[in-house]
Amino acid sequence: MISSRLIVDSDFVIADLDRRLFGTFVEHMGRCVYTGIFEPGHPTADEDGFRQDVLELTRELGPTIVRYPGGNFMSGYNWEDGVGPKEKRPVRLDLAWYSTETNQFGTNEFMRWAAKADIEPMFGVNLGTRGPDEARHFLEYCNHPGGTALSDLRREHGVEKPHDIKFWCLGNEMDGPWQICRKTPEEYGRIALETAKVMRQVDPTITLAACGSSQWDMPTYGEWEHTVLDHCFDEVDFISLHTYFTNRYDSTEEFFGNIEQTDQFIKEIVAVADGVAARKHSRKRIMLSFDEWNVWYKARSIDDLRKPGWPQAPRLIEEVYNFEDALVNGGALIVMMNNCDRVKTACLAQLVNVIGPIMTEPGGAAWRQTIFYPFAQASKFAHGRVLRSVVESPSYSAKSFAEIPYLCASVVDDEATGQTVIFALNRHLSEDMELKIELRGLGRDRHIETALELHHANMKATNTLEAPDTVAPAINPDVRADGETLIARLKPGSWNVIVTRAADRCGATS
């Protein structure tokens, strides 16, 4: 057994946790929309064609904000195609995913689905094939009350009240050579600035995110953010980050290095953004929107990305997640929570079927992938402020990072209820960890409300249609409280959530 120590103090706070950190992503790609969230004729479909089994799992997953309609799809999308009478909507070729888009699901359908799922929408505008004029028109259609051609058109389409969509992305991955009508940093910075200006004129209450690097190892990484923000700094609120974790060495220990890389990625983008602010003598701080992230490395061949013949809703990148993928995603969530002073939104990409935590069969069942559980538990239990943690843990060396502590942890404290939650990942693959957690200044007479662990002896274990519960959370009985201290025994290679409360704190229960 190895020993680790986790120390927090009620006076040392990183920031209040923005609940939008637990977002997800719906793109017109593969089966995310069609036979994912939307399947008229399915046994569970409601009057809008929304799968109720998927809606129930979405509510259990607990996303707070959802990004739509893309993704790469966004850079070739005409929003007008997806509104109005369905029988009049055009069928288009989708150049992003070499598919045929029927447009039977669009803006108003998505907003009805988001309302039923109780999720805030995050919309994007096409800055690939289109530009500022279409962006302001789309915003006017969605958010203006009435009395103009576009707002009255929305009302003719059966939506009397404005959608009042507050969060908007200015394009998608415009640095990527795969992107439809990619831009140089100068080109994108200029168009982002002008688009932001006209959108704010239509609705000054919106929040805007500019595109950052599509991944941390892009050739233009760093330079892209600096140039883009140099142009549009005054008009935007966020810069985006995207990353997909890979297991290039087929080694769990190396795979865990993605967690450290994510932390470094965040801190580097913060440094670049603050450098731009310093040069402009501005006290404004650009926040980070980690609006695409997930494990993705198995379904990456050309056959996984494109199907011949322009099919409708083909099976694209339907990654089958295993247990070690869930551990890496849990570690990424810990990193984002520990950077909550700057990471204010994040979107697990995507929600259903396409690298999704939820899988479906057309006409059949829906089930939870392994990565479902760390996200669902973090979204359920992480409320309040994130405390600054001191981690004392043995570590190991890897090719990806010279030193990787076996313990990865975050502590979130809710002053309103008195609840303190510890999220902990034991990255040692063969040894239990005895973890001593010192919760200083957070009350005594502490009791454990629940202690959950996600563990499996086989790192490659998966959940399938035939065996949907192979990997699932269980109670960890080896957690006890002693005054301000908790002592927990964590299994090798395990994700853990400990929910505790002190009897002498506000909102405490017996």
Coordinates of C-alpha atoms in Angstrom, one line a residue:
M1 CA 0.0 0.0 0.0
I2 CA 1.1 3.6 -0.7
S3 CA 0.3 6.6 1.5
S4 CA -0.8 10.0 0.3
R5 CA -2.0 13.2 2.0
L6 CA -4.5 15.8 0.8
I7 CA -4.7 19.1 2.7
V8 CA -7.2 21.9 2.3
D9 CA -8.1 25.0 4.4
S10 CA -11.4 26.8 4.3
D11 CA -9.5 30.1 3.9
F12 CA -7.7 29.1 0.7
V13 CA -10.1 29.1 -2.2
I14 CA -9.4 28.9 -5.9
A15 CA -12.8 30.3 -7.0
D16 CA -16.5 29.5 -7.1
L17 CA -17.2 26.7 -9.5
D18 CA -19.1 27.7 -12.6
R19 CA -21.6 25.0 -13.1
R20 CA -21.3 25.4 -16.9
L21 CA -18.0 23.5 -16.6
F22 CA -20.2 20.3 -16.8
G23 CA -21.4 20.9 -20.4
T24 CA -21.7 18.6 -23.3
F25 CA -22.0 18.8 -27.1
V26 CA -24.5 17.9 -29.8
E27 CA -23.3 18.1 -33.4
H28 CA -24.9 17.1 -36.7
M29 CA -22.5 14.3 -37.1
G30 CA -23.0 10.6 -37.4
R31 CA -25.8 9.4 -35.1
C32 CA -25.6 12.1 -32.4
V33 CA -28.8 13.8 -33.6
Y34 CA -30.6 11.3 -35.8
T35 CA -31.2 8.0 -33.9
G36 CA -29.4 9.6 -31.0
I37 CA -31.5 12.3 -29.3
F38 CA -34.0 12.4 -32.2
E39 CA -35.7 9.3 -33.6
P40 CA -39.4 9.7 -34.5
G41 CA -41.0 6.2 -34.5
H42 CA -38.8 4.9 -31.7
P43 CA -40.8 3.1 -29.0
T44 CA -39.9 5.8 -26.4
A45 CA -40.2 8.8 -28.8
D46 CA -42.4 11.7 -27.6
E47 CA -44.6 14.0 -29.7
D48 CA -41.5 15.8 -30.9
G49 CA -39.6 12.7 -31.9
F50 CA -37.2 12.9 -28.9
R51 CA -36.1 9.6 -27.5
Q52 CA -37.2 9.5 -23.9
D53 CA -34.7 6.9 -22.9
V54 CA -31.9 9.2 -24.1
L55 CA -33.5 12.2 -22.3
E56 CA -33.6 10.2 -19.1
L57 CA -29.9 9.3 -19.3
T58 CA -29.1 12.9 -20.3
R59 CA -30.8 14.1 -17.1
E60 CA -28.9 11.5 -15.1
L61 CA -25.6 12.5 -16.7
G62 CA -26.4 16.1 -15.6
P63 CA -25.0 18.4 -18.3
T64 CA -25.6 22.1 -17.6
I65 CA -24.9 23.6 -21.0
V66 CA -24.8 22.1 -24.5
R67 CA -23.0 23.3 -27.6
Y68 CA -24.8 23.2 -30.9
P69 CA -24.8 22.6 -34.0
G70 CA -21.1 21.9 -34.3
G71 CA -18.2 21.2 -34.5
N72 CA -16.9 21.1 -38.0
F73 CA -20.5 20.9 -39.3
M74 CA -20.9 24.5 -38.2
S75 CA -18.4 25.8 -40.8
G76 CA -20.7 24.8 -43.7
Y77 CA -24.1 25.2 -42.1
N78 CA -26.9 27.5 -43.2
W79 CA -29.0 28.1 -40.2
E80 CA -32.0 29.0 -42.4
D81 CA -32.1 25.4 -43.7
G82 CA -33.1 24.1 -40.3
V83 CA -36.1 26.3 -39.5
G84 CA -39.7 26.5 -40.9
P85 CA -42.0 23.7 -42.2
K86 CA -40.1 20.5 -42.4
E87 CA -41.5 19.5 -45.7
K88 CA -39.9 22.6 -47.2
R89 CA -36.5 22.2 -45.7
P90 CA -33.7 21.5 -48.2
V91 CA -31.6 18.4 -48.1
R92 CA -27.9 19.3 -48.3
L93 CA -24.5 17.7 -48.6
D94 CA -22.5 18.1 -45.4
L95 CA -18.9 18.6 -46.5
A96 CA -17.5 18.3 -42.9
W97 CA -18.6 14.6 -42.5
Y98 CA -19.4 13.6 -46.1
S99 CA -23.0 12.9 -45.2
T100 CA -26.4 14.0 -46.4
E101 CA -28.1 16.4 -44.0
T102 CA -32.0 16.3 -44.1
N103 CA -32.4 19.3 -41.8
Q104 CA -35.4 17.7 -40.2
F105 CA -33.8 18.7 -36.9
G106 CA -32.8 22.3 -36.5
T107 CA -32.7 25.4 -34.2
N108 CA -36.3 25.2 -32.8
E109 CA -36.3 21.5 -32.4
F110 CA -33.0 21.7 -30.5
M111 CA -34.3 24.4 -28.3
R112 CA -37.4 22.3 -27.4
W113 CA -35.1 19.3 -26.7
A114 CA -32.8 21.5 -24.5
A115 CA -35.8 22.8 -22.5
K116 CA -37.0 19.2 -21.9
A117 CA -33.5 18.2 -20.8
D118 CA -33.2 21.4 -18.7
I119 CA -29.9 22.4 -20.3
E120 CA -28.7 25.9 -21.2
P121 CA -27.9 26.2 -24.9
M122 CA -24.5 27.3 -26.3
F123 CA -24.8 28.1 -30.0
G124 CA -22.2 28.7 -32.7
V125 CA -22.2 30.8 -35.9
N126 CA -20.7 29.8 -39.2
L127 CA -17.5 31.7 -39.8
G128 CA -16.3 29.3 -42.4
T129 CA -18.5 29.7 -45.5
R130 CA -20.4 32.6 -44.0
G131 CA -19.7 35.7 -41.9
P132 CA -20.9 38.6 -39.8
D133 CA -24.1 39.3 -41.7
E134 CA -25.5 35.7 -41.3
A135 CA -24.4 35.7 -37.7
R136 CA -26.3 38.8 -36.8
H137 CA -29.4 37.5 -38.7
F138 CA -29.2 34.2 -36.8
L139 CA -29.0 36.0 -33.5
E140 CA -31.9 38.3 -34.5
Y141 CA -34.1 35.2 -35.4
C142 CA -33.3 33.6 -32.1
N143 CA -33.3 36.5 -29.6
H144 CA -35.2 39.5 -30.8
P145 CA -38.7 39.7 -29.4
G146 CA -40.6 40.7 -32.5
G147 CA -41.4 43.4 -35.0
T148 CA -38.7 42.6 -37.5
A149 CA -38.6 40.3 -40.5
L150 CA -36.5 37.7 -38.8
S151 CA -38.0 37.8 -35.4
D152 CA -41.5 37.6 -36.9
L153 CA -40.3 34.7 -39.1
R154 CA -39.5 32.8 -35.9
R155 CA -43.0 33.6 -34.6
E156 CA -44.5 32.3 -37.8
H157 CA -42.5 29.1 -37.2
G158 CA -44.4 28.7 -33.9
V159 CA -41.9 30.2 -31.5
E160 CA -43.6 33.2 -30.0
K161 CA -41.1 34.1 -27.3
P162 CA -37.4 34.7 -28.1
H163 CA -35.1 31.8 -27.3
D164 CA -32.8 34.3 -25.5
I165 CA -29.6 32.3 -26.2
K166 CA -26.8 33.9 -24.2
F167 CA -23.7 32.0 -25.0
W168 CA -22.4 32.1 -28.6
C169 CA -19.2 30.6 -30.2
L170 CA -17.6 32.6 -33.1
G171 CA -17.0 29.7 -35.4
N172 CA -15.2 26.4 -34.8
E173 CA -11.5 25.3 -35.0
M174 CA -10.7 27.9 -37.6
D175 CA -7.0 27.1 -37.3
G176 CA -7.5 23.5 -38.6
P177 CA -6.6 22.4 -42.1
W178 CA -9.6 20.1 -42.0
Q179 CA -11.9 23.0 -41.4
I180 CA -14.2 24.2 -44.2
C181 CA -12.8 27.6 -45.2
R182 CA -10.0 27.7 -42.5
K183 CA -8.5 31.0 -41.7
T184 CA -5.1 32.4 -40.8
P185 CA -4.9 34.0 -37.3
E186 CA -5.0 37.5 -38.8
E187 CA -8.1 36.6 -41.0
Y188 CA -9.9 34.9 -38.1
G189 CA -9.1 37.6 -35.6
R190 CA -10.5 40.3 -37.9
I191 CA -13.7 38.4 -38.8
A192 CA -14.2 37.4 -35.1
L193 CA -13.9 41.1 -34.1
E194 CA -16.4 42.3 -36.7
T195 CA -18.8 39.5 -36.1
A196 CA -18.7 40.2 -32.3
K197 CA -19.4 43.9 -32.9
V198 CA -22.6 43.3 -35.0
M199 CA -23.8 40.6 -32.8
R200 CA -23.5 42.8 -29.7
Q201 CA -25.4 45.5 -31.5
V202 CA -28.3 43.1 -31.9
D203 CA -28.1 41.8 -28.4
P204 CA -25.7 43.4 -25.9
T205 CA -26.4 40.8 -23.2
I206 CA -24.7 37.9 -25.0
T207 CA -21.5 36.1 -24.1
L208 CA -19.0 35.5 -26.9
A209 CA -16.2 32.9 -27.2
A210 CA -13.5 33.2 -29.8
C211 CA -11.8 30.1 -31.3
G212 CA -8.5 29.1 -29.7
S213 CA -6.3 26.3 -30.9
S214 CA -7.9 23.1 -31.9
Q215 CA -5.3 21.2 -29.9
W216 CA -2.2 22.0 -28.0
D217 CA 0.2 20.6 -30.5
M218 CA -1.0 22.7 -33.5
P219 CA 1.9 24.4 -35.4
T220 CA 0.3 27.8 -34.7
Y221 CA -0.4 27.1 -31.0
G222 CA 0.1 30.1 -28.8
E223 CA 0.7 32.4 -31.8
W224 CA -2.9 31.8 -32.8
E225 CA -4.3 32.8 -29.4
H226 CA -2.1 35.9 -29.2
T227 CA -2.9 37.1 -32.7
V228 CA -6.7 36.4 -32.5
L229 CA -7.0 38.1 -29.1
D230 CA -4.9 41.0 -30.2
H231 CA -7.7 41.7 -32.7
C232 CA -10.9 40.9 -30.7
F233 CA -9.9 41.1 -27.1
D234 CA -12.3 44.0 -26.3
E235 CA -15.3 42.3 -27.9
V236 CA -15.1 38.7 -26.6
D237 CA -15.4 37.1 -23.2
F238 CA -13.8 33.6 -23.7
I239 CA -11.2 31.9 -25.7
S240 CA -11.9 28.2 -26.5
L241 CA -9.7 25.1 -26.0
H242 CA -10.1 21.7 -27.6
T243 CA -8.3 18.5 -26.8
Y244 CA -8.8 14.8 -27.4
F245 CA -6.8 12.4 -25.2
T246 CA -5.0 9.5 -26.9
N247 CA -3.2 6.4 -25.7
R248 CA -0.4 6.3 -28.2
Y249 CA 1.8 3.9 -26.2
D250 CA -1.1 1.6 -25.2
S251 CA 0.0 2.1 -21.6
T252 CA -2.3 3.2 -18.8
E253 CA 0.5 4.9 -17.0
E254 CA 1.4 6.9 -20.1
F255 CA -2.2 7.6 -20.8
F256 CA -2.6 9.3 -17.4
G257 CA -0.1 11.9 -18.7
N258 CA -3.0 13.5 -20.6
I259 CA -4.2 14.8 -17.2
E260 CA -1.0 16.7 -16.6
Q261 CA -0.9 17.9 -20.2
T262 CA -4.4 19.3 -19.8
D263 CA -3.4 21.3 -16.7
Q264 CA -0.4 22.7 -18.6
F265 CA -2.5 23.5 -21.7
I266 CA -4.9 25.6 -19.5
K267 CA -2.1 27.5 -17.7
E268 CA -0.4 28.3 -21.0
I269 CA -3.5 29.7 -22.6
V270 CA -4.2 31.8 -19.5
A271 CA -0.6 33.1 -19.8
V272 CA -1.1 34.1 -23.4
A273 CA -4.4 35.7 -22.8
D274 CA -3.1 37.7 -19.8
G275 CA -0.1 38.7 -21.9
V276 CA -2.4 40.3 -24.4
A277 CA -4.2 42.0 -21.6
A278 CA -0.9 43.3 -20.2
R279 CA 0.1 44.7 -23.6
K280 CA -3.2 46.5 -23.8
H281 CA -2.9 47.8 -20.2
S282 CA -6.3 46.1 -19.5
R283 CA -7.6 44.7 -16.3
K284 CA -10.1 42.6 -18.2
R285 CA -9.5 38.8 -18.0
I286 CA -10.4 36.4 -20.8
M287 CA -12.0 33.3 -19.5
L288 CA -11.5 29.8 -20.9
S289 CA -14.2 27.6 -22.6
F290 CA -13.0 24.0 -22.9
D291 CA -15.8 23.4 -25.3
E292 CA -14.5 20.1 -26.8
W293 CA -12.8 17.5 -24.8
N294 CA -12.9 13.7 -24.5
V295 CA -10.9 10.5 -25.0
W296 CA -10.7 9.7 -28.7
Y297 CA -8.1 7.5 -30.4
K298 CA -9.6 4.1 -31.3
A299 CA -12.1 5.2 -34.0
R300 CA -9.9 7.5 -36.0
S301 CA -9.4 5.7 -39.3
I302 CA -10.8 7.0 -42.6
D303 CA -13.5 4.4 -42.4
D304 CA -14.5 5.8 -39.0
L305 CA -14.6 9.4 -40.2
R306 CA -16.1 9.1 -43.6
K307 CA -18.5 6.6 -45.3
P308 CA -18.8 6.5 -49.1
G309 CA -22.0 7.6 -50.9
W310 CA -23.1 10.6 -48.8
P311 CA -25.2 8.5 -46.3
Q312 CA -27.7 9.9 -43.8
A313 CA -26.7 9.6 -40.2
P314 CA -23.9 7.0 -40.7
R315 CA -22.1 5.4 -37.8
L316 CA -19.1 7.7 -37.3
I317 CA -16.5 7.6 -34.6
E318 CA -18.6 5.5 -32.3
E319 CA -15.8 5.0 -29.8
V320 CA -16.2 2.1 -27.4
Y321 CA -14.9 3.4 -24.1
N322 CA -13.1 1.2 -21.6
F323 CA -12.4 1.5 -17.9
E324 CA -9.0 3.4 -18.3
D325 CA -10.8 5.9 -20.5
A326 CA -13.1 6.7 -17.6
L327 CA -10.2 7.2 -15.3
V328 CA -8.5 9.7 -17.7
N329 CA -11.8 11.6 -18.1
G330 CA -12.2 11.7 -14.3
G331 CA -8.7 13.2 -14.0
A332 CA -9.5 15.8 -16.6
L333 CA -12.5 16.8 -14.7
I334 CA -10.4 17.2 -11.6
V335 CA -8.0 19.4 -13.5
M336 CA -10.7 21.6 -14.8
M337 CA -12.3 22.0 -11.4
N338 CA -8.8 23.0 -10.0
N339 CA -8.6 25.7 -12.7
C340 CA -12.1 27.0 -12.1
D341 CA -10.8 30.5 -11.7
R342 CA -10.4 30.7 -15.4
V343 CA -12.1 27.6 -16.9
K344 CA -15.8 28.7 -16.7
T345 CA -17.3 26.4 -19.4
A346 CA -16.5 23.0 -20.8
C347 CA -18.2 20.6 -23.1
L348 CA -17.7 16.8 -23.2
A349 CA -17.8 15.9 -26.9
Q350 CA -20.2 14.5 -27.8
L351 CA -23.4 13.5 -25.9
V352 CA -24.7 10.4 -27.8
N353 CA -23.1 7.8 -30.1
V354 CA -20.4 10.0 -31.5
I355 CA -17.6 9.6 -29.0
G356 CA -20.4 9.8 -26.5
P357 CA -21.1 8.7 -22.9
I358 CA -24.5 7.5 -24.0
M359 CA -24.9 4.9 -26.8
T360 CA -28.1 3.9 -28.6
E361 CA -29.3 1.3 -31.1
P362 CA -31.8 2.6 -33.7
G363 CA -35.2 1.4 -32.6
G364 CA -33.6 -0.3 -29.6
A365 CA -32.0 0.4 -26.2
A366 CA -29.7 3.1 -24.8
W367 CA -26.9 2.5 -22.3
R368 CA -24.1 4.2 -20.4
Q369 CA -20.5 4.0 -21.5
T370 CA -17.8 3.8 -18.9
I371 CA -17.0 7.6 -19.2
F372 CA -20.6 8.4 -18.2
Y373 CA -19.9 7.9 -14.5
P374 CA -17.1 10.3 -13.5
F375 CA -19.0 13.1 -15.4
A376 CA -22.4 12.3 -13.8
Q377 CA -20.9 12.2 -10.3
A378 CA -18.9 15.4 -10.7
S379 CA -22.0 17.2 -12.1
K380 CA -24.2 15.9 -9.3
F381 CA -21.9 16.6 -6.4
A382 CA -19.6 19.5 -7.3
H383 CA -21.4 22.6 -6.0
G384 CA -19.9 25.7 -4.4
R385 CA -16.2 26.7 -4.2
V386 CA -13.1 24.8 -5.1
L387 CA -10.5 24.8 -2.4
R388 CA -6.8 25.0 -3.1
S389 CA -5.4 21.5 -2.4
V390 CA -2.0 20.5 -1.2
V391 CA -1.2 17.0 -2.5
E392 CA 1.6 14.9 -0.9
S393 CA 1.9 11.7 -2.9
P394 CA 4.6 9.4 -4.3
S395 CA 4.9 9.7 -8.0
Y396 CA 6.2 7.9 -11.1
S397 CA 8.0 9.0 -14.3
A398 CA 6.7 8.5 -17.8
K399 CA 7.6 9.6 -21.3
S400 CA 4.8 12.1 -21.4
F401 CA 5.7 13.7 -18.1
A402 CA 8.8 13.4 -15.9
E403 CA 6.8 13.3 -12.7
I404 CA 3.2 12.1 -12.3
P405 CA 1.8 11.9 -8.7
Y406 CA -0.2 8.8 -8.0
L407 CA -2.9 11.0 -6.3
C408 CA -4.9 13.4 -8.5
A409 CA -7.6 15.2 -6.4
S410 CA -9.9 18.1 -6.1
V411 CA -12.1 19.3 -3.1
V412 CA -15.3 21.2 -3.7
D413 CA -17.1 22.8 -0.7
D414 CA -20.6 24.2 -0.6
E415 CA -20.9 26.7 2.2
A416 CA -24.7 26.9 1.7
T417 CA -25.2 23.2 2.6
G418 CA -22.1 22.4 4.6
Q419 CA -21.3 19.6 2.2
T420 CA -17.6 19.0 1.2
V421 CA -16.8 16.6 -1.7
I422 CA -13.5 15.0 -2.5
F423 CA -12.8 13.7 -6.0
A424 CA -9.7 11.5 -6.0
L425 CA -8.0 9.3 -8.6
N426 CA -5.5 6.7 -7.5
R427 CA -3.2 6.2 -10.5
H428 CA -1.1 3.4 -9.0
L429 CA -2.2 0.3 -10.9
S430 CA -1.1 -2.4 -8.4
E431 CA -1.2 -0.8 -4.9
D432 CA -4.0 0.4 -2.7
M433 CA -3.7 4.0 -1.5
E434 CA -4.2 5.0 2.1
L435 CA -5.4 8.6 1.7
K436 CA -5.4 11.0 4.7
I437 CA -7.6 14.0 3.9
E438 CA -7.2 17.0 6.3
L439 CA -10.2 19.4 6.0
R440 CA -9.1 22.4 8.0
G441 CA -11.6 24.9 9.1
L442 CA -14.5 23.0 7.6
G443 CA -16.1 21.8 10.8
R444 CA -15.8 18.9 13.2
D445 CA -18.0 15.9 14.0
R446 CA -17.9 15.0 10.4
H447 CA -19.8 12.1 8.9
I448 CA -19.6 10.4 5.5
E449 CA -22.8 10.8 3.5
T450 CA -21.6 8.5 0.7
A451 CA -18.3 7.2 -0.7
L452 CA -18.3 5.9 -4.2
E453 CA -15.6 4.1 -6.2
L454 CA -15.3 3.2 -9.9
H455 CA -13.0 0.3 -10.2
H456 CA -12.4 -2.7 -12.4
A457 CA -9.6 -5.2 -12.4
N458 CA -9.4 -5.0 -16.3
M459 CA -8.4 -1.6 -17.6
K460 CA -9.9 -2.6 -21.0
A461 CA -13.3 -3.5 -19.6
T462 CA -16.3 -2.0 -21.5
N463 CA -20.0 -1.5 -21.2
T464 CA -22.0 -2.9 -24.2
L465 CA -25.6 -3.4 -25.2
E466 CA -25.4 -7.0 -24.0
A467 CA -23.5 -6.1 -20.8
P468 CA -24.3 -2.5 -20.0
D469 CA -23.2 -2.6 -16.3
T470 CA -19.8 -4.3 -16.6
V471 CA -18.2 -1.0 -15.3
A472 CA -20.4 0.7 -12.7
P473 CA -19.9 2.6 -9.4
A474 CA -20.0 0.8 -6.1
I475 CA -19.9 1.9 -2.4
N476 CA -16.4 2.2 -0.9
P477 CA -16.8 1.0 2.7
D478 CA -13.2 1.9 3.6
V479 CA -13.7 5.5 4.5
R480 CA -13.9 6.9 8.0
A481 CA -14.0 10.3 9.7
D482 CA -11.9 11.4 12.6
G483 CA -12.6 15.0 13.6
E484 CA -11.5 17.2 10.7
T485 CA -9.7 14.3 9.0
L486 CA -10.9 11.6 6.7
I487 CA -9.0 8.3 6.2
A488 CA -9.8 6.5 3.0
R489 CA -8.5 3.4 1.3
L490 CA -8.6 3.7 -2.5
K491 CA -8.3 0.7 -4.8
P492 CA -5.5 0.6 -7.4
G493 CA -6.5 2.4 -10.6
S494 CA -9.7 3.8 -9.2
W495 CA -11.9 7.0 -9.4
N496 CA -13.4 8.0 -6.0
V497 CA -16.0 10.4 -4.8
I498 CA -16.3 11.1 -1.0
V499 CA -19.3 13.2 0.2
T500 CA -19.0 14.5 3.7
R501 CA -20.6 17.0 6.0
A502 CA -19.8 18.5 9.4
A503 CA -22.6 18.7 12.0
D504 CA -21.6 22.2 13.1
R505 CA -21.8 23.8 9.7
C506 CA -24.7 25.8 8.1
G507 CA -27.1 23.4 6.4
A508 CA -25.7 20.3 8.1
T509 CA -28.0 17.4 8.8
S510 CA -27.8 14.8 11.4

